[in-house]
mmCIF file of C-alpha atoms and ligand atoms in Angstrom:
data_model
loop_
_atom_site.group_PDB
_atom_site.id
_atom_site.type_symbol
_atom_site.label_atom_id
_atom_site.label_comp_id
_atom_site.label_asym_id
_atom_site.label_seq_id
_atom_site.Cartn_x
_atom_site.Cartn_y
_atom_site.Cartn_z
ATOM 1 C CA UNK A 709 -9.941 -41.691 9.746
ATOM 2 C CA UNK A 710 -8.249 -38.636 11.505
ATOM 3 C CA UNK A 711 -6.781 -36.274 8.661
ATOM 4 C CA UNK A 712 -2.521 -36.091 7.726
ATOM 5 C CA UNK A 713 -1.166 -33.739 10.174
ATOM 6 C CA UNK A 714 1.768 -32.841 7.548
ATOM 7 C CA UNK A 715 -0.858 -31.850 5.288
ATOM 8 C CA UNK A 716 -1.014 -28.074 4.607
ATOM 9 C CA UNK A 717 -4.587 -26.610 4.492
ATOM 10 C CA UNK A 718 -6.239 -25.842 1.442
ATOM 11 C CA UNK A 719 -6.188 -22.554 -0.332
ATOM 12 C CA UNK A 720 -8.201 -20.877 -3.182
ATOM 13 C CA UNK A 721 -6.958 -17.870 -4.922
ATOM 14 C CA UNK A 722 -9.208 -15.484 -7.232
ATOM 15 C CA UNK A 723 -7.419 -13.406 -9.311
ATOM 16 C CA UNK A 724 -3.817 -14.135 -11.340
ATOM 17 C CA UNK A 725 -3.176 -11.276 -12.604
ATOM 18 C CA UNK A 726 0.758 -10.329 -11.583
ATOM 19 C CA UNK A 727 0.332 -10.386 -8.023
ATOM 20 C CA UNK A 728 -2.705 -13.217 -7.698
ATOM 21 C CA UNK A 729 -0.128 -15.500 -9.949
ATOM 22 C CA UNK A 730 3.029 -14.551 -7.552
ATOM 23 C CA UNK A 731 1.139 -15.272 -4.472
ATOM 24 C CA UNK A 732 -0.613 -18.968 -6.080
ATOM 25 C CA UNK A 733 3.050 -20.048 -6.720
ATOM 26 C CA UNK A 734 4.174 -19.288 -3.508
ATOM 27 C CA UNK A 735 1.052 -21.463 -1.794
ATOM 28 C CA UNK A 736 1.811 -24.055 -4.388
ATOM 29 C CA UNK A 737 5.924 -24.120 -3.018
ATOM 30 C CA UNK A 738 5.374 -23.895 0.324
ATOM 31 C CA UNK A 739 2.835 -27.239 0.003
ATOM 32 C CA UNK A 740 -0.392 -25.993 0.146
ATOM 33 C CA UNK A 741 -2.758 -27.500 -2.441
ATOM 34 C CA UNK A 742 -4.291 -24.723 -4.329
ATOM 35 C CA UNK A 743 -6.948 -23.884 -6.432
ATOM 36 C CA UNK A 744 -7.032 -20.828 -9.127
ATOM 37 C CA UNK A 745 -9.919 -19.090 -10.549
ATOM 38 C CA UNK A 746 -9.366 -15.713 -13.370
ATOM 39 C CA UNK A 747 -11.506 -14.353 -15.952
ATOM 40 C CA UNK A 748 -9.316 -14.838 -18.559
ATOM 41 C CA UNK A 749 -8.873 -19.091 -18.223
ATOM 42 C CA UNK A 750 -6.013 -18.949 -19.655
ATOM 43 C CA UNK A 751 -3.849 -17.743 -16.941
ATOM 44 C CA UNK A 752 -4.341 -20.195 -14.789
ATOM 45 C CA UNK A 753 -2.452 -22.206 -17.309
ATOM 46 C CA UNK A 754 1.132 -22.356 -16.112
ATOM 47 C CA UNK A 755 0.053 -22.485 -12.250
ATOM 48 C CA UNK A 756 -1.716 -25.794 -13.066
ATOM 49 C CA UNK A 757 1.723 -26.653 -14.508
ATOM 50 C CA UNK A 758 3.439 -25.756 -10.515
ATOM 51 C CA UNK A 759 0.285 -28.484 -9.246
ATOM 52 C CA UNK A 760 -2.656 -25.909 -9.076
ATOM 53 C CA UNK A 761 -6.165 -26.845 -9.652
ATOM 54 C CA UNK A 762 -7.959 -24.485 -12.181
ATOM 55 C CA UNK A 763 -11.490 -24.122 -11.297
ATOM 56 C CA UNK A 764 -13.865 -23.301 -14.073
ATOM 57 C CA UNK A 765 -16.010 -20.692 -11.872
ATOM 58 C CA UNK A 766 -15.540 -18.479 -9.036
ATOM 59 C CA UNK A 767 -18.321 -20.111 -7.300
ATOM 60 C CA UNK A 768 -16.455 -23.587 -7.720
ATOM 61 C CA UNK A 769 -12.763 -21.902 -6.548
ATOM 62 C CA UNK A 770 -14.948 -20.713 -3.086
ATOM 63 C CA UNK A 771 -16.113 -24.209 -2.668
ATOM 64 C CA UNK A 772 -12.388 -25.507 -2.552
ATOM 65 C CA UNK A 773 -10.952 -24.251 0.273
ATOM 66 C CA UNK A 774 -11.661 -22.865 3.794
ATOM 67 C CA UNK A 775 -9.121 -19.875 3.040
ATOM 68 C CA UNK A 776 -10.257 -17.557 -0.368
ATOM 69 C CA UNK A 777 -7.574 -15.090 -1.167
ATOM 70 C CA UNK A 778 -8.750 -12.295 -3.584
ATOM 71 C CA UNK A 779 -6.555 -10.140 -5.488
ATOM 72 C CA UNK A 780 -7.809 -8.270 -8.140
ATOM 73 C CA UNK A 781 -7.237 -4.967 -9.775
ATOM 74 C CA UNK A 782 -10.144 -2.745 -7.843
ATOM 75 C CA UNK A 783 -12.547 -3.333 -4.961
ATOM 76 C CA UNK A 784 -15.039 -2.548 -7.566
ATOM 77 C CA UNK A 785 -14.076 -6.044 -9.377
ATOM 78 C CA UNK A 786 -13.888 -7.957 -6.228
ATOM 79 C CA UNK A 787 -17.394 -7.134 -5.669
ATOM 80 C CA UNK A 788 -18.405 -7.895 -9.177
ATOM 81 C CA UNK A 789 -17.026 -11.619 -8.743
ATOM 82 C CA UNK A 790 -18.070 -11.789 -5.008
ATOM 83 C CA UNK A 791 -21.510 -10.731 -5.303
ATOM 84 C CA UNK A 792 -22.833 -13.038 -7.679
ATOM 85 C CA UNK A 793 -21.609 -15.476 -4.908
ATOM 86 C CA UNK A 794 -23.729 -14.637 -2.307
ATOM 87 C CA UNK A 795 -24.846 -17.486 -0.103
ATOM 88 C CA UNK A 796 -21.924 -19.758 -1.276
ATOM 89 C CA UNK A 797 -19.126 -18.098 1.540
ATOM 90 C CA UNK A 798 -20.730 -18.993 4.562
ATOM 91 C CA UNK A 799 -18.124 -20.232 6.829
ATOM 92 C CA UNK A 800 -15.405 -19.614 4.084
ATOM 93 C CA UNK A 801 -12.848 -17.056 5.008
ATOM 94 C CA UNK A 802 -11.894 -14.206 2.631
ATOM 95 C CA UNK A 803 -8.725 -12.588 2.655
ATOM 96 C CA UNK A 804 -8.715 -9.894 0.218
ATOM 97 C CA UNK A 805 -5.021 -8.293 -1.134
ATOM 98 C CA UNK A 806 -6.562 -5.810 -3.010
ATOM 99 C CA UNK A 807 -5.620 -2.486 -3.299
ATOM 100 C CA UNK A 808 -8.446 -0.124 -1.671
ATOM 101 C CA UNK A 809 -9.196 2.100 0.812
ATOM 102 C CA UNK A 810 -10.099 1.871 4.503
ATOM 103 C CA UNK A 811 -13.857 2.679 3.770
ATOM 104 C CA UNK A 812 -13.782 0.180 0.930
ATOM 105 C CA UNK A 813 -12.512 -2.939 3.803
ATOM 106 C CA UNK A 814 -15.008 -1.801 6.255
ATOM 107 C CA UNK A 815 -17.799 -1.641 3.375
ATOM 108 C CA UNK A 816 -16.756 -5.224 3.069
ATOM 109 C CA UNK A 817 -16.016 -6.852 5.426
ATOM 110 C CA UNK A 818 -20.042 -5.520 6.825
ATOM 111 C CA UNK A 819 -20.750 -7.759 3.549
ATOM 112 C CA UNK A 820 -18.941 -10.486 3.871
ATOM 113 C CA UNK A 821 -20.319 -10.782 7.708
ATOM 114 C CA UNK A 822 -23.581 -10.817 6.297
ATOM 115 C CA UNK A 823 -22.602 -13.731 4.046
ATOM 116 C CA UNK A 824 -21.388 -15.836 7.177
ATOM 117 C CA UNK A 825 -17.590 -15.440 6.137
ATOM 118 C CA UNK A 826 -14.825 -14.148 8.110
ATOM 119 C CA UNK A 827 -12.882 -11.507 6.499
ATOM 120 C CA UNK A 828 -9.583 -9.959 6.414
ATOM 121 C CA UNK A 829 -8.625 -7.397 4.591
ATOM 122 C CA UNK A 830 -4.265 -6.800 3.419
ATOM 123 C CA UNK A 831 -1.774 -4.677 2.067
ATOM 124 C CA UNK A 832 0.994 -6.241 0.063
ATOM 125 C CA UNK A 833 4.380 -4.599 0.170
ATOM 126 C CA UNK A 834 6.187 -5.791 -2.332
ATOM 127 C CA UNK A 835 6.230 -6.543 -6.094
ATOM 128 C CA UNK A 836 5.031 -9.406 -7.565
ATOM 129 C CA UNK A 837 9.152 -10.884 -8.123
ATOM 130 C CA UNK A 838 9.679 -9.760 -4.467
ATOM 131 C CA UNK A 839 7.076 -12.480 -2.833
ATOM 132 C CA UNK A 840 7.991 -15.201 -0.849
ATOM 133 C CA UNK A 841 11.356 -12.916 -0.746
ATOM 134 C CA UNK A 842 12.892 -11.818 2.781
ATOM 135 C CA UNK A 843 11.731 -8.423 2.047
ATOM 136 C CA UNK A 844 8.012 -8.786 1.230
ATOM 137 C CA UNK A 845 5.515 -8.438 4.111
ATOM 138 C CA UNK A 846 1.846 -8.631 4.309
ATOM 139 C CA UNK A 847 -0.400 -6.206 6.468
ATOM 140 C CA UNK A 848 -3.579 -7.490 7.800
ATOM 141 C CA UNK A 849 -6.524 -5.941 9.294
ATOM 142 C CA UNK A 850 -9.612 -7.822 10.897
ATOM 143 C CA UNK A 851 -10.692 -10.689 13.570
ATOM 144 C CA UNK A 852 -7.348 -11.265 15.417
ATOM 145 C CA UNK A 853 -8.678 -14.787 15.958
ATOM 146 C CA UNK A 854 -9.442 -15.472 12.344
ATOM 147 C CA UNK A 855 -5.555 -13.938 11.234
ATOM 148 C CA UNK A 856 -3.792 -16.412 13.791
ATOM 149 C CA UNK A 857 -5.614 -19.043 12.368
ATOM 150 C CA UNK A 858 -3.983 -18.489 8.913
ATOM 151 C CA UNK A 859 -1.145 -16.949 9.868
ATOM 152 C CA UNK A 860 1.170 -19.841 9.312
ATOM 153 C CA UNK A 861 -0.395 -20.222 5.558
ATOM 154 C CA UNK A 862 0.071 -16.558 4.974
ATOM 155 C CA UNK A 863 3.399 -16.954 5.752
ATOM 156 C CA UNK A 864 4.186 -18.734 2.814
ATOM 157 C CA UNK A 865 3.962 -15.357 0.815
ATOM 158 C CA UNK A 866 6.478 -13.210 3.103
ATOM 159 C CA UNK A 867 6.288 -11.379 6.339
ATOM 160 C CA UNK A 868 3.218 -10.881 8.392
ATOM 161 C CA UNK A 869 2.251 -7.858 10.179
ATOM 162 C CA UNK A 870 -1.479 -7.878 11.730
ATOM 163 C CA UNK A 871 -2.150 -4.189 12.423
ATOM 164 C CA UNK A 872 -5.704 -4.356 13.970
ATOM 165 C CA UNK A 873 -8.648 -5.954 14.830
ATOM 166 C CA UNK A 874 -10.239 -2.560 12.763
ATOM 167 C CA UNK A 875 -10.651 -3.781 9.197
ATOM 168 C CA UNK A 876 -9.246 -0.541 7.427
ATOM 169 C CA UNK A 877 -6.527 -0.340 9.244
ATOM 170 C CA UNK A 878 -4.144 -2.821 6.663
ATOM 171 C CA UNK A 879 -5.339 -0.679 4.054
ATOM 172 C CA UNK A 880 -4.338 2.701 5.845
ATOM 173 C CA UNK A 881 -0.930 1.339 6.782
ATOM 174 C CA UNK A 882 -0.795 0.485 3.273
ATOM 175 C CA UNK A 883 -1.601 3.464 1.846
ATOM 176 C CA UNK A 884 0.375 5.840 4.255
ATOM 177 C CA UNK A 885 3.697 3.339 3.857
ATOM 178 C CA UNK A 886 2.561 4.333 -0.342
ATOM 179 C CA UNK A 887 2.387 8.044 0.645
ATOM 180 C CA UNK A 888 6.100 8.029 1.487
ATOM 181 C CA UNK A 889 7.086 6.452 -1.665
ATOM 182 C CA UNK A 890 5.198 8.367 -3.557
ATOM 183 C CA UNK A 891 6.436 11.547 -1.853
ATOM 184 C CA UNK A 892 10.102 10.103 -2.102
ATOM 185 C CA UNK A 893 9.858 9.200 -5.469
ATOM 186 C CA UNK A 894 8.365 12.913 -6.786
ATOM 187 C CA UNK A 895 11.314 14.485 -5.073
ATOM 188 C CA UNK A 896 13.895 11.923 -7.207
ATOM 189 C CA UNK A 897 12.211 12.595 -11.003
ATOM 190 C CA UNK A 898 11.732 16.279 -9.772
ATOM 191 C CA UNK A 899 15.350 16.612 -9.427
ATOM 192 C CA UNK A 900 16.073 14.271 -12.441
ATOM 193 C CA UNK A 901 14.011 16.613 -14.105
ATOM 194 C CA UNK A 902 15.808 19.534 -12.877
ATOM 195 C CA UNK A 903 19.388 18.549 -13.622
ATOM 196 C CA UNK A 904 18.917 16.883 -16.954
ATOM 197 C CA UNK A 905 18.403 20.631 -18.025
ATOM 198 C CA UNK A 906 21.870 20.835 -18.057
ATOM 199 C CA UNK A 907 24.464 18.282 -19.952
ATOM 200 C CA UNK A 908 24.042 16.481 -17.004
ATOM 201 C CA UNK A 909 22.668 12.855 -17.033
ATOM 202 C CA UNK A 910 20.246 11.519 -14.319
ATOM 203 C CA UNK A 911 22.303 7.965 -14.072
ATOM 204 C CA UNK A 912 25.803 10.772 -13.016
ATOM 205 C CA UNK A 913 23.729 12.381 -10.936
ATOM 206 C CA UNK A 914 22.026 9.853 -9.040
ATOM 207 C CA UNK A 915 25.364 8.633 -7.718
ATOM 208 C CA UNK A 916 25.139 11.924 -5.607
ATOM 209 C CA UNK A 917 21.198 12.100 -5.123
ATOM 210 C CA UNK A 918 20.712 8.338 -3.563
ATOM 211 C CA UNK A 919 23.197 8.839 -0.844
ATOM 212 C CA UNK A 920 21.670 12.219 0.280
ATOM 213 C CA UNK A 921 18.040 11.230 -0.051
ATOM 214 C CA UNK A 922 19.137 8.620 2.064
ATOM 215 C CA UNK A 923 20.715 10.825 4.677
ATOM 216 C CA UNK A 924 18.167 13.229 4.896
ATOM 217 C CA UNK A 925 15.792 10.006 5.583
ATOM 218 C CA UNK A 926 17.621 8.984 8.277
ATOM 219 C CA UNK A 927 15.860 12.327 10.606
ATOM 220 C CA UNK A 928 12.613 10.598 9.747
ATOM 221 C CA UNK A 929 12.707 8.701 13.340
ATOM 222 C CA UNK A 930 13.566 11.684 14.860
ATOM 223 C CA UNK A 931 10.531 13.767 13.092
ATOM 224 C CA UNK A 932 8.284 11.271 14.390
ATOM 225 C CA UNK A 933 9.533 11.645 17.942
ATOM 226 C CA UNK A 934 8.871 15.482 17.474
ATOM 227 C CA UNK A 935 5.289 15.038 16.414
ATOM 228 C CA UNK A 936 4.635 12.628 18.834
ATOM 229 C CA UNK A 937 5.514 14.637 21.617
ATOM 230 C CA UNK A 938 4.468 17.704 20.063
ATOM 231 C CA UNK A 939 7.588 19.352 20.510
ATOM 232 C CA UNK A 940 8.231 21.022 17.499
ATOM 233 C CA UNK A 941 11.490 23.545 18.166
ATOM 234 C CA UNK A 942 14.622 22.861 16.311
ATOM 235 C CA UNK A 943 17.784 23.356 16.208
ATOM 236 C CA UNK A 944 18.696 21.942 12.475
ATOM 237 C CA UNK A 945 16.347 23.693 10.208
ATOM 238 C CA UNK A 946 13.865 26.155 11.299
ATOM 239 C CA UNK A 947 10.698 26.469 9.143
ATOM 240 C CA UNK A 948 11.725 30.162 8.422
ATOM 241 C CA UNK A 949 14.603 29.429 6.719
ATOM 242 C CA UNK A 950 12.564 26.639 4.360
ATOM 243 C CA UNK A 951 10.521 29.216 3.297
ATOM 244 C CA UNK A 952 12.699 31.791 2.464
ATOM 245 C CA UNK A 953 14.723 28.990 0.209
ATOM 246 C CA UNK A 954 12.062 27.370 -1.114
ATOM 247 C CA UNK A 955 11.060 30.166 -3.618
ATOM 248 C CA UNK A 956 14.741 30.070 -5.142
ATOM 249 C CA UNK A 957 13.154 26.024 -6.013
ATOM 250 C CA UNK A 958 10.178 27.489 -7.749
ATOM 251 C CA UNK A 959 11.935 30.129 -9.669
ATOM 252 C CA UNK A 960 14.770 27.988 -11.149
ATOM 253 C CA UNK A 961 11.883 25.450 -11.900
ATOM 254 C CA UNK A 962 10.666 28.092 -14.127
ATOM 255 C CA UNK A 963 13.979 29.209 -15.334
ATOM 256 C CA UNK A 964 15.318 26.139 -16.414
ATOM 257 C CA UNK A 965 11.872 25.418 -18.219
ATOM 258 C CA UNK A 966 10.708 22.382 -15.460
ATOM 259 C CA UNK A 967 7.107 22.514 -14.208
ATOM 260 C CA UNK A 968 6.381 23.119 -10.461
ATOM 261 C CA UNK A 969 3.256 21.721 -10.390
ATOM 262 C CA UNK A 970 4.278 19.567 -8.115
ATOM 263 C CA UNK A 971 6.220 21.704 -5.507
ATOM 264 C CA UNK A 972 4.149 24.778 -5.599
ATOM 265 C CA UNK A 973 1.981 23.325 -2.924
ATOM 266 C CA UNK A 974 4.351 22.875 -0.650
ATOM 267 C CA UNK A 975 5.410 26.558 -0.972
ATOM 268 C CA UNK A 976 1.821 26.816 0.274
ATOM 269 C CA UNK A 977 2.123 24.623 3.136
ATOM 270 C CA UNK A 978 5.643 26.935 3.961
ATOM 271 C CA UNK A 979 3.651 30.195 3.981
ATOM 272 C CA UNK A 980 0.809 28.812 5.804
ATOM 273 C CA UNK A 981 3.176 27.541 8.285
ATOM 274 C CA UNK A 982 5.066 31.083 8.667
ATOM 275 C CA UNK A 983 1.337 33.033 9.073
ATOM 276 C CA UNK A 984 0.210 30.786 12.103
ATOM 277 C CA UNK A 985 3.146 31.520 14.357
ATOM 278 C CA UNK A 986 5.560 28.302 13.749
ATOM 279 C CA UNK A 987 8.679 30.318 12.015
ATOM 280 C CA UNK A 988 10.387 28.794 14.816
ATOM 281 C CA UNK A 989 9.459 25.263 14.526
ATOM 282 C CA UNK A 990 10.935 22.178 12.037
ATOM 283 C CA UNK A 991 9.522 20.594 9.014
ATOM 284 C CA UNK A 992 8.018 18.039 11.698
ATOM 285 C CA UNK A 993 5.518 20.480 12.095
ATOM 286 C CA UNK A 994 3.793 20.588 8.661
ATOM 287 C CA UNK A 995 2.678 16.839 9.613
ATOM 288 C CA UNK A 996 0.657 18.866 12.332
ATOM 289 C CA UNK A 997 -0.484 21.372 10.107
ATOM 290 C CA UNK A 998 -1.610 18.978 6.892
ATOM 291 C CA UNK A 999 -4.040 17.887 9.799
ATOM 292 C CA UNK A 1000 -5.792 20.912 10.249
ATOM 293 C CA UNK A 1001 -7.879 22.998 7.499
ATOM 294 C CA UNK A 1002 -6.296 26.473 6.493
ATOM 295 C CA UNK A 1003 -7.806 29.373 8.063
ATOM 296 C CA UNK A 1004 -9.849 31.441 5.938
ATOM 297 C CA UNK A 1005 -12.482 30.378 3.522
ATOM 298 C CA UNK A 1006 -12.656 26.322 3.181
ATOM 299 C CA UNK A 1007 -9.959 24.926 1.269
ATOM 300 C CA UNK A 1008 -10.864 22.232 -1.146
ATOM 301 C CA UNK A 1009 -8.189 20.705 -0.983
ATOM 302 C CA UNK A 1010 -9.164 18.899 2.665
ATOM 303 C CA UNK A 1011 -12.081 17.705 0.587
ATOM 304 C CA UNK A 1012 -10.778 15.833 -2.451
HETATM 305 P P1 NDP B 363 -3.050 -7.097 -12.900
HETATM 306 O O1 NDP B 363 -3.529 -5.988 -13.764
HETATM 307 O O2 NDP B 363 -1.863 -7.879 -13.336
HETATM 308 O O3 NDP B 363 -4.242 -8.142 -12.655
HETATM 309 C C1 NDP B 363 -5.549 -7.682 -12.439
HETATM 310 C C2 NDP B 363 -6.432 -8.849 -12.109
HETATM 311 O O4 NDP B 363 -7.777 -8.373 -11.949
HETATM 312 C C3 NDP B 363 -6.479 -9.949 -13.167
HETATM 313 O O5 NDP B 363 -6.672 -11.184 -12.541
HETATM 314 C C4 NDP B 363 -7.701 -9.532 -13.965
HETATM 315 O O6 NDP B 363 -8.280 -10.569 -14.699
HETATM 316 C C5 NDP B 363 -8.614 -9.133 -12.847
HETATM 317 N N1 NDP B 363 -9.754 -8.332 -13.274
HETATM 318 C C6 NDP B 363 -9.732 -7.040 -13.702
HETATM 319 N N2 NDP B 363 -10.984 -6.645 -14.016
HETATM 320 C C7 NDP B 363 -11.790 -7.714 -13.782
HETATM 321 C C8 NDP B 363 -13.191 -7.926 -13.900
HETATM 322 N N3 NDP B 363 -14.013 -6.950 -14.301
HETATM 323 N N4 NDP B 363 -13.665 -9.126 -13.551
HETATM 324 C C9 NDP B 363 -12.850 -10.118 -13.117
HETATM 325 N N5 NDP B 363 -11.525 -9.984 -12.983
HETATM 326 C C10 NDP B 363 -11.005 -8.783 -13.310
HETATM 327 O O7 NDP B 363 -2.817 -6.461 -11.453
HETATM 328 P P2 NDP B 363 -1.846 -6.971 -10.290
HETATM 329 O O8 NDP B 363 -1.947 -8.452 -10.171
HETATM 330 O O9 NDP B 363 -0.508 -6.347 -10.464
HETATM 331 O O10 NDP B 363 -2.507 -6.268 -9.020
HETATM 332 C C11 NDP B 363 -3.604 -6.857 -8.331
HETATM 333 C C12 NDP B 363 -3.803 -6.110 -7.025
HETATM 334 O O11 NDP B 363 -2.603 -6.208 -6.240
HETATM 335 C C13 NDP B 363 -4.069 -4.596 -7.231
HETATM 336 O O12 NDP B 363 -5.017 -4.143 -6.319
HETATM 337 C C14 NDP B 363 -2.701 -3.983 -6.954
HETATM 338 O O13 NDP B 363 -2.788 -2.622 -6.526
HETATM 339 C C15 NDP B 363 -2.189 -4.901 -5.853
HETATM 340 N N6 NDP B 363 -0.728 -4.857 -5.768
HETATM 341 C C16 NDP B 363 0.045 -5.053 -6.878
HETATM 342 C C17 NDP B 363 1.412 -4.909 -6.803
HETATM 343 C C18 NDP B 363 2.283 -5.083 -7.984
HETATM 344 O O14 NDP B 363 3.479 -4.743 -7.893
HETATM 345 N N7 NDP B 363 1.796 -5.630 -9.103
HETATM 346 C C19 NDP B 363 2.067 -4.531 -5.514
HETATM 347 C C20 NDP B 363 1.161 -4.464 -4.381
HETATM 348 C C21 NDP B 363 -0.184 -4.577 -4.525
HETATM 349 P P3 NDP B 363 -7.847 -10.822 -16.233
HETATM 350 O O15 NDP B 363 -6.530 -11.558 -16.168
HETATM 351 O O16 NDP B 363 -8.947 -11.601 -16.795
HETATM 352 O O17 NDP B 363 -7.709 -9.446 -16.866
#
């Protein structure tokens, strides 16, 4: 008997916490049977509701389905429930959602080839409400071969962007697309921070902040063209004038009673930038400079 051609193929996901339960529904909708597996049972609760199947054991939520998606909180707890399993994921496919680190995918994926799986390793961007959405995307590192293979049930969570056949890669992606937002949103509560010092409220004064920290984003493309070519010269902003201005930041930090803690390194960064010749040069540079160590005695801060 040759199998239904309409039928979607079979997916296992381990882990329903916010994101595991967000990406289990959106299998389940797009008509993929799917089976659940959590520590706490009792999440998988309303997903058996949507269809799921709630398997009692990790072990028994491998067994279900060629395609195992993991998403847990750490790498360290994906190897805590993976482990245990070793010998049961031959010819099984991981594809792990968790949040890590390039070294952490490599580590493994080196284990999971041991095991006789195929892995991938993936960045979500998005928030748990946001899958299945027109804005939420996927990264995905690993076996080009083994991502096309899945790429059709992967798209049942969002976009998919396969960055490499290098395993960290999704993961680096990840973290550097983080980087910005993190950066982005330390400016925003820096100047909420700032103005609320005053009788000023941060929902006023984000009706003038949004548009400009939008405007100022839009010379991001043209940044990256500078470092690219490594043509640095401008004719906006030159990093001489940043540093002269930036201190007038730092002091009315102080005055107005707001820490600095998190802008007094890039005074740093300013000065360093001034003493090794680039006065001339835009902010583009500093990308160039954040990949070099500081002259001088060894800065731990390269180390972290
Ligand atoms: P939650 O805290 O909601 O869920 C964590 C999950 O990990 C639960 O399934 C939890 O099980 C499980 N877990 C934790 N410790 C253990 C353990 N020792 N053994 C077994 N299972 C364990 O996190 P999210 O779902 O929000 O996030 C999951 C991953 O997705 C993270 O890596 C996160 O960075 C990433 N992510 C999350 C986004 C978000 O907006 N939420 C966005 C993009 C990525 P239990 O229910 O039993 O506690």
């Amino acid at each position: 008997m040759s199998a239904n051609p309409t039928l979607k193929p079979a997916v296992s996901v381990i882990g329903l916490g916010m994101m595991g339960t967000a990406l289990a529904a959106a299998f389940l909708k797009t008509g993929h049977q799917v089976t659940v597996w959590n520590r706490s049972h009792s999440k998988t609760g309303p997903l058996a509701a949507q269809g799921a199947a709630p398997a009692d054991t990790a072990a028994d939520a491998v067994a279900a389905s060629p395609l195992v998606v993991v998403c847990l909180s750490t790498y360290d707890t994906v190897r805590a429930v993976l482990e245990p399993l070793s010998g049961q994921l031959t010819g099984k496919t991981v594809a792990n959602l968790t949040n890590g680190t390039p070294e952490q995918a490599r580590d493994l994926a080196a284990w999971a080839a041991k095991e006789g799986a195929a892995y991938l390793d993936g960045g979500i961007m998005a928030v748990p409400q946001m899958i299945a959405g027109p804005h939420a995307y996927v990264l995905y590192s690993g076996p080009q071969g083994v991502f096309d293979a899945h790429r059709e049930t992967f798209a049942a969570l969002g976009g998919t962007k396969y960055v490499g056949e290098d395993t960290g890669l999704a993961s680096l992606y990840d973290l550097a697309l983080l980087t910005g937002m993190y950066g982005m949103f330390a400016g925003v509560l820096q100047a909420y921070a700032l103005i609320g010092t005053e009788a000023i409220t941060a929902t006023e004064f984000s009706e003038l902040l949004v548009p400009w920290v939008g405007a100022m984003l839009a010379s991001a493309p043209a940044m990256a063209a500078a470092i690219d070519s490594g043509q640095h010269l401008t004719d906006v902003s030159s990093l001489a004038v940043n540093q002269a201005a930036f201190p007038n930041l730092l002091s009315t930090f102080a005055a107005q009673g707001v820490s600095g803690e998190l802008f007094a390194p890039v005074q740093g960064l300013l000065d360093r930038a001034i003493a090794e010749g680039h006065a001339a040069d835009g902010l583009s540079r500093l990308a160039d400079l954040l990949r070099t160590a500081p002259a001088g005695p060894p800065d731990a801060a390269l180390a972290v």
